[in-house]
Tab-separated table of C-alpha atoms in Angstrom:
chain	number	residue	atom	x	y	z
A	1	MET	CA	-0.014	-0.017	-0.026
A	2	LYS	CA	1.119	3.489	-0.753
A	3	LEU	CA	1.219	6.173	1.993
A	4	THR	CA	1.652	9.956	0.863
A	5	ILE	CA	2.950	12.375	3.299
A	6	LEU	CA	2.144	15.977	2.333
A	7	GLY	CA	4.351	18.297	4.425
A	8	GLY	CA	6.977	15.623	3.966
A	9	GLY	CA	9.631	17.981	5.238
A	10	GLY	CA	7.897	18.018	8.685
A	11	PHE	CA	9.467	17.439	12.025
A	12	ARG	CA	7.370	14.273	12.855
A	13	VAL	CA	7.845	12.292	9.552
A	14	PRO	CA	10.732	10.268	10.930
A	15	LEU	CA	8.394	9.134	13.786
A	16	VAL	CA	5.705	7.989	11.296
A	17	HIS	CA	8.448	6.103	9.151
A	18	ARG	CA	9.851	4.453	12.398
A	19	ALA	CA	6.374	3.350	13.388
A	20	LEU	CA	5.988	1.624	10.047
A	21	ALA	CA	9.167	-0.432	10.486
A	22	GLY	CA	8.370	-4.029	10.836
A	23	ASP	CA	4.767	-3.778	9.554
A	24	PRO	CA	4.278	-4.851	5.971
A	25	LEU	CA	1.054	-2.813	5.635
A	26	ILE	CA	2.863	0.193	3.919
A	27	THR	CA	5.241	-0.768	1.081
A	28	GLU	CA	5.963	2.738	-0.270
A	29	VAL	CA	6.176	6.320	1.397
A	30	VAL	CA	5.940	9.294	-0.803
A	31	LEU	CA	7.041	12.662	0.633
A	32	TYR	CA	6.003	16.015	-0.782
A	33	ASP	CA	6.704	19.393	0.598
A	34	GLU	CA	7.042	22.699	-1.177
A	35	ASP	CA	10.337	23.384	0.514
A	36	PRO	CA	12.975	21.472	-1.128
A	37	LEU	CA	15.689	22.132	1.839
A	38	ARG	CA	13.150	20.744	4.292
A	39	LEU	CA	12.430	17.663	2.127
A	40	ARG	CA	16.082	17.035	1.501
A	41	VAL	CA	16.890	17.258	5.222
A	42	VAL	CA	14.137	14.904	6.177
A	43	ALA	CA	15.259	12.329	3.586
A	44	ALA	CA	18.669	12.530	5.156
A	45	VAL	CA	17.142	11.977	8.643
A	46	LEU	CA	15.316	8.908	7.337
A	47	ALA	CA	18.534	7.706	5.796
A	48	GLY	CA	20.438	7.972	8.986
A	49	SER	CA	17.900	6.665	11.316
A	50	GLY	CA	18.585	2.940	10.602
A	51	ALA	CA	14.869	2.074	10.708
A	52	ALA	CA	13.932	-0.680	8.502
A	53	GLY	CA	10.865	1.188	7.312
A	54	PRO	CA	9.267	1.177	3.760
A	55	ALA	CA	10.975	2.512	0.715
A	56	VAL	CA	10.840	6.237	0.444
A	57	ARG	CA	10.297	8.426	-2.630
A	58	LEU	CA	10.313	12.308	-2.995
A	59	ALA	CA	7.428	13.414	-5.175
A	60	ASP	CA	7.890	15.804	-8.094
A	61	GLY	CA	4.721	17.692	-7.156
A	62	LEU	CA	1.319	17.439	-5.451
A	63	ASP	CA	-0.374	15.393	-8.251
A	64	ASP	CA	2.638	13.049	-8.317
A	65	ALA	CA	2.454	12.591	-4.699
A	66	VAL	CA	-1.389	11.739	-4.159
A	67	ARG	CA	-1.892	9.898	-7.517
A	68	GLY	CA	-2.941	6.283	-6.597
A	69	ALA	CA	-2.315	6.608	-2.828
A	70	ASP	CA	-4.098	4.508	-0.374
A	71	PHE	CA	-3.546	6.742	2.613
A	72	VAL	CA	-2.659	10.520	2.482
A	73	PHE	CA	-1.321	12.165	5.561
A	74	SER	CA	-1.852	15.972	5.381
A	75	ALA	CA	0.618	17.606	7.603
A	76	ILE	CA	1.292	21.028	6.026
A	77	ARG	CA	2.288	24.336	7.551
A	78	VAL	CA	1.055	27.052	5.246
A	79	GLY	CA	3.407	29.959	5.596
A	80	GLY	CA	5.852	27.963	7.636
A	81	THR	CA	7.091	28.872	11.041
A	82	ALA	CA	7.271	32.568	9.965
A	83	GLY	CA	3.446	32.403	9.328
A	84	ARG	CA	3.081	31.096	12.880
A	85	VAL	CA	5.095	33.959	14.407
A	86	ARG	CA	2.756	36.529	12.751
A	87	ASP	CA	-0.286	34.591	13.816
A	88	GLU	CA	0.866	34.665	17.418
A	89	ARG	CA	2.321	38.236	17.399
A	90	LEU	CA	-0.469	40.211	15.631
A	91	PRO	CA	-3.091	39.421	18.380
A	92	LEU	CA	-0.589	40.329	21.213
A	93	THR	CA	-0.424	43.792	19.899
A	94	GLU	CA	-3.963	44.091	20.749
A	95	GLY	CA	-3.622	42.382	24.169
A	96	VAL	CA	-5.279	39.367	22.837
A	97	LEU	CA	-3.799	35.849	23.278
A	98	GLY	CA	-1.980	34.573	20.306
A	99	GLN	CA	-1.614	30.671	19.999
A	100	GLU	CA	-1.201	28.473	16.960
A	101	THR	CA	-4.455	26.664	17.119
A	102	VAL	CA	-6.442	28.673	19.877
A	103	GLY	CA	-8.107	31.970	19.781
A	104	ALA	CA	-7.122	34.736	17.295
A	105	GLY	CA	-3.913	33.002	16.376
A	106	GLY	CA	-5.751	29.846	15.513
A	107	VAL	CA	-8.276	31.709	13.401
A	108	LEU	CA	-5.443	33.430	11.466
A	109	TYR	CA	-3.782	30.244	10.907
A	110	GLY	CA	-6.959	28.593	9.630
A	111	LEU	CA	-7.875	31.379	7.167
A	112	ARG	CA	-4.454	30.995	5.622
A	113	THR	CA	-4.418	27.146	5.671
A	114	LEU	CA	-8.071	26.349	4.610
A	115	PRO	CA	-7.729	27.237	0.873
A	116	VAL	CA	-4.631	25.050	0.548
A	117	ALA	CA	-6.286	22.196	2.495
A	118	VAL	CA	-9.405	22.321	0.307
A	119	GLN	CA	-7.190	22.232	-2.820
A	120	ILE	CA	-5.500	19.183	-1.638
A	121	ALA	CA	-8.760	17.521	-0.859
A	122	GLU	CA	-9.850	18.281	-4.322
A	123	ARG	CA	-6.787	16.758	-5.955
A	124	VAL	CA	-7.155	13.638	-3.815
A	125	ARG	CA	-10.736	13.180	-4.964
A	126	ALA	CA	-9.630	13.532	-8.514
A	127	LEU	CA	-6.522	11.429	-8.417
A	128	ALA	CA	-7.016	8.939	-5.526
A	129	PRO	CA	-10.721	8.712	-4.975
A	130	ASP	CA	-10.403	5.566	-2.857
A	131	ALA	CA	-7.692	6.994	-0.466
A	132	TRP	CA	-8.229	7.813	3.071
A	133	VAL	CA	-6.978	11.153	4.202
A	134	ILE	CA	-5.596	11.489	7.798
A	135	ASN	CA	-5.410	15.049	8.665
A	136	PHE	CA	-2.590	16.273	10.973
A	137	THR	CA	-2.804	19.853	9.834
A	138	ASN	CA	-3.668	22.384	12.327
A	139	PRO	CA	-6.305	23.718	13.292
A	140	ALA	CA	-7.161	20.124	12.976
A	141	GLY	CA	-11.046	20.204	13.637
A	142	MET	CA	-11.459	23.286	11.309
A	143	VAL	CA	-9.352	21.866	8.559
A	144	THR	CA	-10.925	18.486	8.850
A	145	GLU	CA	-14.466	19.917	8.485
A	146	ALA	CA	-13.330	21.956	5.356
A	147	MET	CA	-11.854	18.992	3.745
A	148	SER	CA	-14.829	16.723	4.653
A	149	ARG	CA	-17.010	19.044	2.365
A	150	VAL	CA	-15.026	17.587	-0.551
A	151	LEU	CA	-14.151	14.126	0.662
A	152	GLY	CA	-17.057	13.249	3.020
A	153	GLU	CA	-16.178	10.568	5.497
A	154	ARG	CA	-12.924	9.645	3.783
A	155	VAL	CA	-10.982	12.369	5.806
A	156	ILE	CA	-10.312	11.883	9.445
A	157	GLY	CA	-8.575	14.191	11.752
A	158	ILE	CA	-6.233	12.915	14.439
A	159	CYS	CA	-4.477	14.475	17.580
A	160	ASP	CA	-2.419	12.875	20.207
A	161	SER	CA	-3.499	15.309	22.933
A	162	PRO	CA	-6.768	13.508	24.122
A	163	VAL	CA	-5.030	10.161	23.997
A	164	GLY	CA	-2.122	11.294	26.073
A	165	LEU	CA	-4.546	12.877	28.610
A	166	VAL	CA	-6.516	9.541	28.885
A	167	ARG	CA	-3.332	7.557	29.382
A	168	ARG	CA	-1.776	9.956	31.929
A	169	ALA	CA	-5.034	10.155	34.024
A	170	ALA	CA	-5.200	6.316	33.963
A	171	ARG	CA	-1.903	5.851	35.485
A	172	ALA	CA	-2.620	8.516	38.023
A	173	ALA	CA	-5.645	6.593	39.044
A	174	GLY	CA	-3.906	3.370	39.240
A	175	ALA	CA	-5.338	1.844	36.075
A	176	ASP	CA	-3.636	0.278	33.097
A	177	PRO	CA	-4.830	2.110	29.870
A	178	ASP	CA	-3.742	-0.953	27.779
A	179	ALA	CA	-5.955	-3.438	29.816
A	180	PRO	CA	-8.937	-4.994	28.055
A	181	ASP	CA	-11.333	-3.849	30.742
A	182	PHE	CA	-10.145	-0.179	30.681
A	183	GLY	CA	-12.631	2.376	29.314
A	184	TYR	CA	-13.288	6.137	29.153
A	185	ASP	CA	-15.647	8.790	27.973
A	186	TYR	CA	-14.431	11.904	26.210
A	187	VAL	CA	-16.104	14.707	24.132
A	188	GLY	CA	-15.375	17.870	22.541
A	189	LEU	CA	-13.837	19.696	19.558
A	190	ASN	CA	-10.145	19.382	18.727
A	191	HIS	CA	-8.189	21.185	21.395
A	192	LEU	CA	-11.504	21.689	23.411
A	193	GLY	CA	-12.459	18.493	24.986
A	194	TRP	CA	-13.149	16.889	28.478
A	195	LEU	CA	-12.486	13.518	29.925
A	196	ARG	CA	-15.682	12.673	31.956
A	197	ARG	CA	-15.208	9.026	32.862
A	198	LEU	CA	-12.375	6.557	33.385
A	199	THR	CA	-13.303	2.998	34.153
A	200	ALA	CA	-11.456	-0.214	35.135
A	201	ALA	CA	-13.438	-3.386	35.723
A	202	GLY	CA	-16.538	-1.483	35.452
A	203	ARG	CA	-15.823	1.035	38.082
A	204	ASP	CA	-15.534	4.823	37.438
A	205	LEU	CA	-12.104	5.904	38.757
A	206	LEU	CA	-12.410	9.603	37.835
A	207	PRO	CA	-14.303	10.859	40.779
A	208	GLY	CA	-11.588	9.350	43.240
A	209	LEU	CA	-8.811	10.904	41.122
A	210	LEU	CA	-10.432	14.321	41.106
A	211	ALA	CA	-10.731	14.221	44.902
A	212	ASP	CA	-7.040	13.391	45.293
A	213	PRO	CA	-4.715	16.351	45.136
A	214	VAL	CA	-1.606	14.252	45.423
A	215	ALA	CA	-2.553	12.011	42.512
A	216	LEU	CA	-3.640	15.225	40.496
A	217	GLY	CA	-0.245	16.643	41.259
A	218	GLY	CA	1.340	13.650	39.686
A	219	PHE	CA	0.637	14.284	35.992
A	220	GLU	CA	0.465	17.318	33.511
A	221	GLU	CA	-3.212	18.162	33.309
A	222	GLY	CA	-3.485	17.859	37.053
A	223	ARG	CA	-0.657	20.446	37.721
A	224	LEU	CA	-1.915	22.672	34.856
A	225	PHE	CA	-5.379	23.078	36.229
A	226	GLY	CA	-5.009	22.521	39.888
A	227	ALA	CA	-6.896	20.225	42.213
A	228	GLU	CA	-9.459	22.948	43.251
A	229	TRP	CA	-10.705	23.987	39.864
A	230	LEU	CA	-10.613	20.278	38.732
A	231	ALA	CA	-12.710	19.166	41.683
A	232	ALA	CA	-15.211	22.062	41.081
A	233	LEU	CA	-15.401	21.248	37.185
A	234	GLY	CA	-15.790	17.491	37.667
A	235	SER	CA	-13.869	16.430	34.605
A	236	LEU	CA	-10.378	16.524	33.258
A	237	PRO	CA	-10.062	19.208	30.528
A	238	ASN	CA	-7.741	18.760	27.476
A	239	GLU	CA	-4.543	20.704	28.049
A	240	TYR	CA	-5.542	23.331	25.581
A	241	LEU	CA	-8.524	24.465	27.644
A	242	HIS	CA	-5.900	26.074	30.135
A	243	TYR	CA	-6.019	29.049	27.538
A	244	TYR	CA	-9.795	29.514	28.198
A	245	TYR	CA	-10.029	28.740	31.921
A	246	PHE	CA	-6.789	30.616	32.862
A	247	ARG	CA	-6.831	33.228	30.184
A	248	ARG	CA	-5.503	36.196	32.218
A	249	GLU	CA	-2.581	34.204	33.670
A	250	THR	CA	-1.553	32.700	30.464
A	251	LEU	CA	-1.665	35.951	28.512
A	252	ALA	CA	0.470	37.428	31.166
A	253	ALA	CA	2.979	34.635	30.945
A	254	VAL	CA	3.068	34.961	27.063
A	255	GLN	CA	3.533	38.630	27.246
A	256	ALA	CA	6.401	38.315	29.793
A	257	ALA	CA	8.141	35.609	27.848
A	258	ARG	CA	11.252	36.596	25.741
A	259	SER	CA	9.666	34.941	22.717
A	260	THR	CA	6.507	33.387	21.561
A	261	ARG	CA	6.285	29.579	20.952
A	262	GLY	CA	6.410	30.366	17.324
A	263	GLU	CA	9.479	32.513	17.428
A	264	PHE	CA	11.224	29.842	19.483
A	265	LEU	CA	10.438	27.116	16.916
A	266	ASP	CA	11.219	29.431	13.952
A	267	LEU	CA	14.793	29.874	15.264
A	268	GLN	CA	15.205	26.300	16.382
A	269	GLN	CA	13.952	24.760	13.229
A	270	SER	CA	15.922	27.097	11.086
A	271	ALA	CA	19.126	26.218	12.813
A	272	PHE	CA	18.240	22.580	12.655
A	273	PHE	CA	17.645	22.461	8.952
A	274	ALA	CA	20.571	24.552	8.071
A	275	ALA	CA	22.979	22.417	10.115
A	276	ALA	CA	21.625	19.093	8.915
A	277	ASP	CA	21.845	20.298	5.296
A	278	ARG	CA	25.472	21.278	5.786
A	279	ASP	CA	26.304	17.840	7.259
A	280	PRO	CA	23.640	15.383	6.122
A	281	SER	CA	25.551	12.488	7.946
A	282	ARG	CA	24.582	14.067	11.264
A	283	ALA	CA	20.967	14.761	10.342
A	284	TYR	CA	19.458	12.088	12.442
A	285	GLU	CA	21.495	13.046	15.442
A	286	LEU	CA	20.606	16.625	15.130
A	287	TRP	CA	16.938	15.882	14.506
A	288	GLN	CA	16.781	13.709	17.824
A	289	GLY	CA	18.348	16.696	19.764
A	290	ALA	CA	15.871	19.192	18.245
A	291	ARG	CA	12.934	17.024	18.839
A	292	ARG	CA	13.840	16.476	22.450
A	293	GLU	CA	13.978	20.118	23.130
A	294	ARG	CA	10.847	20.634	21.214
A	295	GLU	CA	8.994	18.175	23.464
A	296	GLU	CA	10.617	19.391	26.701
A	297	THR	CA	9.581	23.077	26.051
A	298	TYR	CA	6.072	22.275	24.758
A	299	GLY	CA	3.221	24.147	26.754
A	300	ALA	CA	5.922	26.491	28.471
A	301	ASP	CA	3.529	29.431	28.664
A	302	SER	CA	0.852	27.338	30.394
A	303	ARG	CA	3.343	25.825	32.740
A	304	ALA	CA	4.598	29.352	33.581
A	305	ALA	CA	1.050	30.431	34.218
A	306	SER	CA	0.441	27.569	36.581
A	307	GLY	CA	3.402	28.048	38.751
A	308	GLY	CA	6.408	27.045	36.669
A	309	TRP	CA	7.432	23.403	36.391
A	310	GLN	CA	9.311	21.173	34.079
A	311	ARG	CA	7.735	18.148	32.154
A	312	ASP	CA	8.580	14.754	33.376
A	313	PRO	CA	8.943	11.439	31.274
A	314	HIS	CA	5.217	10.575	31.957
A	315	ASP	CA	4.193	13.904	30.658
A	316	LEU	CA	5.933	13.123	27.496
A	317	ASP	CA	4.111	9.878	27.008
A	318	GLY	CA	1.283	10.972	24.834
A	319	GLY	CA	-0.582	8.951	22.373
A	320	GLY	CA	1.840	9.828	19.657
A	321	TYR	CA	0.562	10.986	16.320
A	322	ASP	CA	2.609	8.241	14.800
A	323	ARG	CA	1.109	5.483	16.758
A	324	VAL	CA	-2.531	6.806	16.536
A	325	ALA	CA	-1.981	7.115	12.781
A	326	LEU	CA	-0.651	3.387	12.414
A	327	ALA	CA	-3.472	2.186	14.587
A	328	LEU	CA	-6.012	3.898	12.336
A	329	MET	CA	-4.348	2.657	9.130
A	330	ARG	CA	-4.277	-0.809	10.443
A	331	ALA	CA	-7.920	-0.767	11.489
A	332	ILE	CA	-9.059	0.325	8.014
A	333	ALA	CA	-6.769	-1.688	5.805
A	334	ARG	CA	-7.153	-4.873	7.813
A	335	ASP	CA	-10.768	-4.532	9.050
A	336	GLU	CA	-9.476	-4.851	12.621
A	337	ARG	CA	-12.062	-3.011	14.809
A	338	THR	CA	-10.502	-0.635	17.314
A	339	VAL	CA	-11.558	2.517	19.248
A	340	LEU	CA	-9.683	5.866	18.880
A	341	ILE	CA	-10.294	9.471	19.675
A	342	LEU	CA	-10.623	11.130	16.325
A	343	ASN	CA	-11.957	14.077	14.565
A	344	VAL	CA	-14.990	12.985	12.359
A	345	ARG	CA	-18.417	14.154	11.434
A	346	ALA	CA	-20.707	14.087	14.404
A	347	GLY	CA	-23.556	12.199	12.738
A	348	GLY	CA	-26.137	11.931	15.448
A	349	ALA	CA	-23.701	11.629	18.269
A	350	LEU	CA	-24.268	15.080	19.538
A	351	PRO	CA	-27.877	16.328	18.949
A	352	PHE	CA	-27.053	19.876	19.589
A	353	LEU	CA	-24.801	19.839	16.514
A	354	ASP	CA	-25.893	18.961	13.027
A	355	ALA	CA	-24.423	15.706	11.515
A	356	ASP	CA	-21.770	17.360	9.467
A	357	ALA	CA	-20.203	19.198	12.267
A	358	VAL	CA	-16.610	17.729	12.910
A	359	VAL	CA	-16.110	16.817	16.526
A	360	GLU	CA	-13.400	15.041	18.570
A	361	VAL	CA	-14.852	11.904	20.244
A	362	PRO	CA	-14.191	8.078	20.684
A	363	CYS	CA	-14.794	6.339	17.293
A	364	ALA	CA	-15.150	2.721	16.256
A	365	VAL	CA	-12.793	2.163	13.487
A	366	ASP	CA	-12.877	-0.702	10.738
A	367	ALA	CA	-12.754	-1.126	7.085
A	368	SER	CA	-15.721	1.221	6.647
A	369	GLY	CA	-13.976	4.037	8.194
A	370	ALA	CA	-14.563	5.885	11.624
A	371	ARG	CA	-17.895	6.323	13.370
A	372	PRO	CA	-18.611	7.941	16.642
A	373	VAL	CA	-19.545	5.772	19.469
A	374	PRO	CA	-22.171	6.726	21.964
A	375	VAL	CA	-21.033	9.298	24.630
A	376	ALA	CA	-22.678	11.005	27.527
A	377	ALA	CA	-24.409	14.290	26.705
A	378	PRO	CA	-22.159	17.266	27.359
A	379	ASP	CA	-23.226	19.453	30.342
A	380	GLU	CA	-24.392	23.090	29.649
A	381	HIS	CA	-20.794	24.458	30.087
A	382	GLN	CA	-19.317	21.900	27.621
A	383	ALA	CA	-22.106	22.260	24.969
A	384	GLY	CA	-22.093	25.981	25.097
A	385	LEU	CA	-18.354	26.261	24.711
A	386	MET	CA	-18.414	23.753	21.912
A	387	LEU	CA	-21.174	25.758	20.120
A	388	ALA	CA	-19.363	29.105	20.442
A	389	VAL	CA	-16.083	27.603	18.982
A	390	LYS	CA	-17.841	25.646	16.356
A	391	SER	CA	-19.454	28.949	15.062
A	392	VAL	CA	-15.975	30.381	14.917
A	393	GLU	CA	-14.674	27.548	12.945
A	394	ARG	CA	-17.518	27.711	10.496
A	395	ALA	CA	-17.223	31.373	9.951
A	396	ALA	CA	-13.553	30.841	9.173
A	397	ILE	CA	-14.234	28.193	6.722
A	398	GLU	CA	-16.816	30.597	4.954
A	399	ALA	CA	-14.161	33.359	4.921
A	400	ALA	CA	-11.523	31.212	3.383
A	401	ALA	CA	-13.827	29.917	0.838
A	402	THR	CA	-15.315	33.118	-0.274
A	403	GLY	CA	-12.827	35.855	0.728
A	404	SER	CA	-15.497	37.519	2.949
A	405	ARG	CA	-14.205	40.087	5.341
A	406	ARG	CA	-17.609	40.086	7.381
A	407	ALA	CA	-17.180	36.195	7.935
A	408	ALA	CA	-13.455	36.453	8.909
A	409	LEU	CA	-14.521	39.320	11.416
A	410	ARG	CA	-17.217	36.925	12.764
A	411	ALA	CA	-14.633	34.230	13.086
A	412	LEU	CA	-12.273	36.528	15.203
A	413	ALA	CA	-14.701	38.472	17.160
A	414	LEU	CA	-16.999	35.576	18.127
A	415	HIS	CA	-13.993	33.660	19.706
A	416	PRO	CA	-14.441	33.440	23.519
A	417	LEU	CA	-10.732	34.676	23.808
A	418	VAL	CA	-11.230	37.724	21.692
A	419	ASP	CA	-12.959	40.512	23.683
A	420	SER	CA	-13.542	43.092	21.133
A	421	PRO	CA	-14.810	43.388	17.605
A	422	ALA	CA	-12.711	46.667	17.127
A	423	ALA	CA	-9.556	44.668	18.194
A	424	ALA	CA	-10.667	41.842	15.932
A	425	SER	CA	-11.076	44.236	12.943
A	426	ARG	CA	-7.595	45.751	13.656
A	427	ILE	CA	-6.057	42.369	13.817
A	428	LEU	CA	-7.582	41.362	10.400
A	429	ASP	CA	-6.202	44.682	8.958
A	430	ALA	CA	-2.727	43.861	10.253
A	431	ALA	CA	-3.058	40.329	8.825
A	432	GLY	CA	-3.880	41.732	5.294
A	433	TRP	CA	-7.654	41.032	5.237
């Protein structure tokens, strides 16, 4: 089977390639990236990794990459890290939080990315109509919904954040997340979800975990949100909800930092790609060091806002984009039923959203694709925030498709983290809308 990775010069490509080693599912990996330097360096990283993964080919263009593919990973970054720097800095000039996928920064990133993602969907439909598109591209929920308007259920969005939350919470509660009797209940949108139940042998362990400050202090989300707030909330939020619940503290931490996350990554990745291109024999070694630094510094603003602390090895044990993607491909290609938290059309899973709204929920996956499994109804707070952010996503999709300034203004101004239509208008002006 052929796997195409769009954004083949991306940082996570070696992880995906390594995950495929020893499994005959994929026989060819085709990489495509508009930046030849990034593509050249990632090819050198793969060559130096020693992983016995499938054969790798560099595509000549988008059509060459997707033609005849069985699976297409879309992991693009339109505008590169320099675009992320602008997305995060422009809102900060208005005193509004800028972040890659959340708030004004996420809307700006989406407005720039959606037209390209839709174009990719159209080329896949034309050249590989039987392919399954697995969307890594952020903002993942918004991008997956826009692509689904072209590809229907053959596009599935993935994120390792909810899987990592489930696994960390399970360990903190004394459960084995890989045990056959382990279960959970999770609902939300991408980067906006809640873990509401955690079961082992039929017993819900979450209430006990939420009542145990010591156990909560032993993993990342517990330290981020604090025992008092988690006990009041009655659920475990996705780490990205820290931007919503502790907006004031996080904004202050971002404003006080020497650089934004985008600026840090822009400098770090530029240095890595330049060094690896100068000495391809060290590309894999350099990539390992850069990836470790990237993971250790992830979420630095939120950690600073919650008292300042370093990530430990358990915090770094997420679901892994690579592992989630491989599990998804295996289930589809081999008709091996599994359950994964994915971004898919809601169908009838959440009655307060229409069937075409892309949500992030546990899904049953087999050869026919991914379908939401029944989940408990969200409470009023969860449903209200989901509806508010879904209206933002859909306004952004409309703006990207039509060029409508009015829709773009709605997308920015209606976001819960943007407190002024006037500020939203000025941000749009600065971004070139």
